[in-house]
């Protein structure tokens, strides 16, 4: 199965850009959680429903269905609405931005701009949330 | 016998004199002549030529003189010649006059002249110019005209007066035509209101925009006739706010045909009571659309930039942490690459910030904090860079707490950008940051960043413009996109602060940012 000794937590990453998915996969290898990757919204919703996803990292700019729509559906579905979601994006900014307000009002627990955080920092944030 | 045609500007004075003259008309003036006189003074329907003809008939009867009148063209040619039947043969007279150069335009108009014509029954000829026109009257007589002269004086004055009045009417009509022509060819809406905000004048563009006509709009208050009810209050408010300077505001309206339309409205003070306010409405929809597309483009471009940037920075970070032993050279290469990506990241952030600021998408979350602390913290971050460049960076805080209510992150950005610039453009000397209390009642907290750098060439106020760079690329080694100060000014303005700059090329610059002290603090 997975290569990690401790598979306690599964984190779902919904991100379509392979440059970034590979980067995060690489970094998260060292961590205590395992990473599940979906490259579009539909796939993300399916995987989220499957269960034992402890945290979702959700990109905004996705093909076909945008991240906010995915977020809405996640929060509507009983099976998925209690999973904490961190919205990741490379649009806009982290401080006082309309997109941030929207994300938080839709139920996301955080809103991060990918280019502001190197993989280490991102990992730290994920670990904090999983605790 | 001089006829004094002084250009009395005041019609009442002239009128009074005129009446006196009429009352002293020689008894021999017939009733008809008197009536003609009054007619000249009061009947606008009486045309000049008609009057001259009547004079030609009536004057010989009344005063035993012969009468003629003529106008001269530009090159001293006689145009329009009228005379009474018994006037000495025209050709003789004119030849004589020409010989004596009495026909010349160049003679000053205020003079009259009496000449003697020998033979025939006419000895004396007087030529009287009528001020304000090209007309000249000729009175031909056998006897020297003495007392009757006053009559001619009055007559000429009256004629001059009429001409002046006609001229004014003509000019007025011309002026109005011109105004109408201009205003109707404007591609902007033009509205003139009186002191009570009622419509005095609108141009064609406005008529079309409002779907009405000037006749229907005249005299009605602007708030009543504005086709957009939701914006009536906006107009009223701005009209009331107006002082001597003009006011500008934006208007967004929905038109059934064209969809959303954006207007830029300017209100100017005209000064008189009847025409007090001038409103100009300019359609800037196209401009706004362009702006929006531009901002969207920048947003997308930034996003596109960020993704590979994230990847590069991310992998470099992983590399920096790696267990694999890297030799010194490799490590150095790695550090340089990291620095470069950091700079790239800063640039793209600046670009995004600038476009967001323009779009007004930045929100501010004010909290109370001590400005001293924030300034000290930001300055500290530049210690290393300053040291590397051999510059002295110092901070002098205010001896007491200075509490302000501002967005911390944005305010940090202000001083970060100012210090970044100061260090960028200074090669020798120092950068001094001071925090102080300003204002008569000590209500402003002011931070000054003063450097001994290159200073600002050209117009100092332009440094806050987007993409403006005060130095040519050859002079400055470290580049920027020219957005730093634009962002600074936006952040200062949007938080109710003020920024001023002083500079001497070659000696240095000094930027002062001031904000009001937080309320409730003594």
PDB file of N, CA, C and O in Angstrom, chain B residues 50-84:
ATOM      1  N   UNK B  50     -34.925 102.373 -45.233  1.00  0.00           N
ATOM      2  CA  UNK B  50     -36.244 103.009 -45.313  1.00  0.00           C
ATOM      3  C   UNK B  50     -36.204 104.377 -44.641  1.00  0.00           C
ATOM      4  O   UNK B  50     -36.741 105.368 -45.155  1.00  0.00           O
ATOM      5  N   UNK B  51     -35.521 104.388 -43.463  1.00  0.00           N
ATOM      6  CA  UNK B  51     -35.406 105.654 -42.729  1.00  0.00           C
ATOM      7  C   UNK B  51     -34.655 106.691 -43.557  1.00  0.00           C
ATOM      8  O   UNK B  51     -35.048 107.870 -43.629  1.00  0.00           O
ATOM      9  N   UNK B  52     -33.584 106.250 -44.189  1.00  0.00           N
ATOM     10  CA  UNK B  52     -32.778 107.174 -44.993  1.00  0.00           C
ATOM     11  C   UNK B  52     -33.599 107.754 -46.126  1.00  0.00           C
ATOM     12  O   UNK B  52     -33.533 108.943 -46.435  1.00  0.00           O
ATOM     13  N   UNK B  53     -34.398 106.900 -46.735  1.00  0.00           N
ATOM     14  CA  UNK B  53     -35.255 107.367 -47.832  1.00  0.00           C
ATOM     15  C   UNK B  53     -36.224 108.436 -47.350  1.00  0.00           C
ATOM     16  O   UNK B  53     -36.417 109.472 -47.987  1.00  0.00           O
ATOM     17  N   UNK B  54     -36.813 108.160 -46.210  1.00  0.00           N
ATOM     18  CA  UNK B  54     -37.763 109.127 -45.652  1.00  0.00           C
ATOM     19  C   UNK B  54     -37.078 110.453 -45.363  1.00  0.00           C
ATOM     20  O   UNK B  54     -37.631 111.526 -45.616  1.00  0.00           O
ATOM     21  N   UNK B  55     -35.862 110.336 -44.821  1.00  0.00           N
ATOM     22  CA  UNK B  55     -35.109 111.558 -44.546  1.00  0.00           C
ATOM     23  C   UNK B  55     -34.862 112.327 -45.834  1.00  0.00           C
ATOM     24  O   UNK B  55     -34.974 113.554 -45.882  1.00  0.00           O
ATOM     25  N   UNK B  56     -34.535 111.583 -46.843  1.00  0.00           N
ATOM     26  CA  UNK B  56     -34.257 112.235 -48.132  1.00  0.00           C
ATOM     27  C   UNK B  56     -35.462 113.022 -48.634  1.00  0.00           C
ATOM     28  O   UNK B  56     -35.332 114.055 -49.281  1.00  0.00           O
ATOM     29  N   UNK B  57     -36.630 112.496 -48.296  1.00  0.00           N
ATOM     30  CA  UNK B  57     -37.848 113.203 -48.730  1.00  0.00           C
ATOM     31  C   UNK B  57     -38.200 114.348 -47.793  1.00  0.00           C
ATOM     32  O   UNK B  57     -38.547 115.450 -48.223  1.00  0.00           O
ATOM     33  N   UNK B  58     -38.088 114.086 -46.497  1.00  0.00           N
ATOM     34  CA  UNK B  58     -38.604 115.051 -45.524  1.00  0.00           C
ATOM     35  C   UNK B  58     -37.658 116.218 -45.221  1.00  0.00           C
ATOM     36  O   UNK B  58     -38.100 117.323 -44.938  1.00  0.00           O
ATOM     37  N   UNK B  59     -36.372 115.953 -45.254  1.00  0.00           N
ATOM     38  CA  UNK B  59     -35.437 117.014 -44.870  1.00  0.00           C
ATOM     39  C   UNK B  59     -35.506 118.248 -45.776  1.00  0.00           C
ATOM     40  O   UNK B  59     -35.569 119.377 -45.279  1.00  0.00           O
ATOM     41  N   UNK B  60     -35.517 118.072 -47.082  1.00  0.00           N
ATOM     42  CA  UNK B  60     -35.599 119.274 -47.940  1.00  0.00           C
ATOM     43  C   UNK B  60     -36.860 120.083 -47.633  1.00  0.00           C
ATOM     44  O   UNK B  60     -36.828 121.297 -47.558  1.00  0.00           O
ATOM     45  N   UNK B  61     -37.947 119.367 -47.400  1.00  0.00           N
ATOM     46  CA  UNK B  61     -39.207 120.065 -47.127  1.00  0.00           C
ATOM     47  C   UNK B  61     -39.099 120.878 -45.865  1.00  0.00           C
ATOM     48  O   UNK B  61     -39.524 122.010 -45.798  1.00  0.00           O
ATOM     49  N   UNK B  62     -38.538 120.271 -44.846  1.00  0.00           N
ATOM     50  CA  UNK B  62     -38.500 120.946 -43.549  1.00  0.00           C
ATOM     51  C   UNK B  62     -37.431 122.008 -43.435  1.00  0.00           C
ATOM     52  O   UNK B  62     -37.683 123.117 -43.001  1.00  0.00           O
ATOM     53  N   UNK B  63     -36.233 121.613 -43.782  1.00  0.00           N
ATOM     54  CA  UNK B  63     -35.129 122.481 -43.424  1.00  0.00           C
ATOM     55  C   UNK B  63     -34.443 123.121 -44.618  1.00  0.00           C
ATOM     56  O   UNK B  63     -33.382 123.701 -44.478  1.00  0.00           O
ATOM     57  N   UNK B  64     -35.059 122.981 -45.767  1.00  0.00           N
ATOM     58  CA  UNK B  64     -34.449 123.575 -46.958  1.00  0.00           C
ATOM     59  C   UNK B  64     -33.016 123.126 -47.158  1.00  0.00           C
ATOM     60  O   UNK B  64     -32.144 123.915 -47.478  1.00  0.00           O
ATOM     61  N   UNK B  65     -32.788 121.867 -46.923  1.00  0.00           N
ATOM     62  CA  UNK B  65     -31.450 121.373 -47.231  1.00  0.00           C
ATOM     63  C   UNK B  65     -31.627 120.166 -48.133  1.00  0.00           C
ATOM     64  O   UNK B  65     -32.701 119.573 -48.187  1.00  0.00           O
ATOM     65  N   UNK B  66     -30.596 119.836 -48.766  1.00  0.00           N
ATOM     66  CA  UNK B  66     -30.616 118.623 -49.551  1.00  0.00           C
ATOM     67  C   UNK B  66     -29.876 117.530 -48.810  1.00  0.00           C
ATOM     68  O   UNK B  66     -28.925 117.800 -48.079  1.00  0.00           O
ATOM     69  N   UNK B  67     -30.352 116.358 -49.067  1.00  0.00           N
ATOM     70  CA  UNK B  67     -29.836 115.254 -48.251  1.00  0.00           C
ATOM     71  C   UNK B  67     -29.394 114.092 -49.137  1.00  0.00           C
ATOM     72  O   UNK B  67     -30.017 113.768 -50.131  1.00  0.00           O
ATOM     73  N   UNK B  68     -28.299 113.494 -48.766  1.00  0.00           N
ATOM     74  CA  UNK B  68     -27.877 112.255 -49.425  1.00  0.00           C
ATOM     75  C   UNK B  68     -27.146 111.414 -48.383  1.00  0.00           C
ATOM     76  O   UNK B  68     -26.681 111.943 -47.361  1.00  0.00           O
ATOM     77  N   UNK B  69     -27.081 110.179 -48.650  1.00  0.00           N
ATOM     78  CA  UNK B  69     -26.288 109.330 -47.755  1.00  0.00           C
ATOM     79  C   UNK B  69     -25.695 108.174 -48.546  1.00  0.00           C
ATOM     80  O   UNK B  69     -26.225 107.783 -49.581  1.00  0.00           O
ATOM     81  N   UNK B  70     -24.628 107.696 -48.079  1.00  0.00           N
ATOM     82  CA  UNK B  70     -23.978 106.609 -48.794  1.00  0.00           C
ATOM     83  C   UNK B  70     -23.145 105.771 -47.820  1.00  0.00           C
ATOM     84  O   UNK B  70     -22.858 106.207 -46.711  1.00  0.00           O
ATOM     85  N   UNK B  71     -22.795 104.588 -48.267  1.00  0.00           N
ATOM     86  CA  UNK B  71     -21.858 103.788 -47.484  1.00  0.00           C
ATOM     87  C   UNK B  71     -20.628 103.529 -48.342  1.00  0.00           C
ATOM     88  O   UNK B  71     -20.699 103.522 -49.567  1.00  0.00           O
ATOM     89  N   UNK B  72     -19.516 103.352 -47.647  1.00  0.00           N
ATOM     90  CA  UNK B  72     -18.272 103.071 -48.334  1.00  0.00           C
ATOM     91  C   UNK B  72     -17.868 101.624 -48.081  1.00  0.00           C
ATOM     92  O   UNK B  72     -18.021 101.111 -46.977  1.00  0.00           O
ATOM     93  N   UNK B  73     -17.355 100.984 -49.132  1.00  0.00           N
ATOM     94  CA  UNK B  73     -16.861  99.625 -48.921  1.00  0.00           C
ATOM     95  C   UNK B  73     -15.444  99.677 -48.367  1.00  0.00           C
ATOM     96  O   UNK B  73     -14.908 100.755 -48.126  1.00  0.00           O
ATOM     97  N   UNK B  74     -14.850  98.532 -48.239  1.00  0.00           N
ATOM     98  CA  UNK B  74     -13.500  98.454 -47.679  1.00  0.00           C
ATOM     99  C   UNK B  74     -12.494  99.267 -48.477  1.00  0.00           C
ATOM    100  O   UNK B  74     -11.615  99.910 -47.927  1.00  0.00           O
ATOM    101  N   UNK B  75     -12.615  99.228 -49.778  1.00  0.00           N
ATOM    102  CA  UNK B  75     -11.623  99.949 -50.581  1.00  0.00           C
ATOM    103  C   UNK B  75     -12.155 101.293 -51.087  1.00  0.00           C
ATOM    104  O   UNK B  75     -11.927 101.701 -52.224  1.00  0.00           O
ATOM    105  N   UNK B  76     -12.894 101.933 -50.193  1.00  0.00           N
ATOM    106  CA  UNK B  76     -13.368 103.294 -50.486  1.00  0.00           C
ATOM    107  C   UNK B  76     -14.257 103.403 -51.723  1.00  0.00           C
ATOM    108  O   UNK B  76     -14.295 104.436 -52.388  1.00  0.00           O
ATOM    109  N   UNK B  77     -14.967 102.364 -52.012  1.00  0.00           N
ATOM    110  CA  UNK B  77     -15.912 102.468 -53.139  1.00  0.00           C
ATOM    111  C   UNK B  77     -17.276 102.781 -52.571  1.00  0.00           C
ATOM    112  O   UNK B  77     -17.657 102.253 -51.511  1.00  0.00           O
ATOM    113  N   UNK B  78     -18.018 103.581 -53.278  1.00  0.00           N
ATOM    114  CA  UNK B  78     -19.348 103.933 -52.790  1.00  0.00           C
ATOM    115  C   UNK B  78     -20.326 102.813 -53.107  1.00  0.00           C
ATOM    116  O   UNK B  78     -20.452 102.385 -54.238  1.00  0.00           O
ATOM    117  N   UNK B  79     -20.978 102.385 -52.083  1.00  0.00           N
ATOM    118  CA  UNK B  79     -22.031 101.374 -52.235  1.00  0.00           C
ATOM    119  C   UNK B  79     -23.280 102.066 -51.724  1.00  0.00           C
ATOM    120  O   UNK B  79     -23.184 102.981 -50.969  1.00  0.00           O
ATOM    121  N   UNK B  80     -24.424 101.652 -51.989  1.00  0.00           N
ATOM    122  CA  UNK B  80     -25.642 102.276 -51.429  1.00  0.00           C
ATOM    123  C   UNK B  80     -25.609 103.800 -51.473  1.00  0.00           C
ATOM    124  O   UNK B  80     -25.039 104.443 -50.603  1.00  0.00           O
ATOM    125  N   UNK B  81     -26.199 104.365 -52.416  1.00  0.00           N
ATOM    126  CA  UNK B  81     -26.282 105.829 -52.447  1.00  0.00           C
ATOM    127  C   UNK B  81     -27.738 106.239 -52.552  1.00  0.00           C
ATOM    128  O   UNK B  81     -28.452 105.784 -53.440  1.00  0.00           O
ATOM    129  N   UNK B  82     -28.171 107.047 -51.597  1.00  0.00           N
ATOM    130  CA  UNK B  82     -29.553 107.542 -51.630  1.00  0.00           C
ATOM    131  C   UNK B  82     -29.510 109.055 -51.557  1.00  0.00           C
ATOM    132  O   UNK B  82     -28.724 109.615 -50.810  1.00  0.00           O
ATOM    133  N   UNK B  83     -30.385 109.693 -52.295  1.00  0.00           N
ATOM    134  CA  UNK B  83     -30.404 111.150 -52.146  1.00  0.00           C
ATOM    135  C   UNK B  83     -31.800 111.706 -52.411  1.00  0.00           C
ATOM    136  O   UNK B  83     -32.635 111.045 -53.017  1.00  0.00           O
ATOM    137  N   UNK B  84     -31.986 112.887 -51.933  1.00  0.00           N
ATOM    138  CA  UNK B  84     -33.266 113.540 -52.236  1.00  0.00           C
ATOM    139  C   UNK B  84     -33.221 114.031 -53.681  1.00  0.00           C
ATOM    140  O   UNK B  84     -32.141 114.188 -54.267  1.00  0.00           O
TER     141      UNK B  84
END
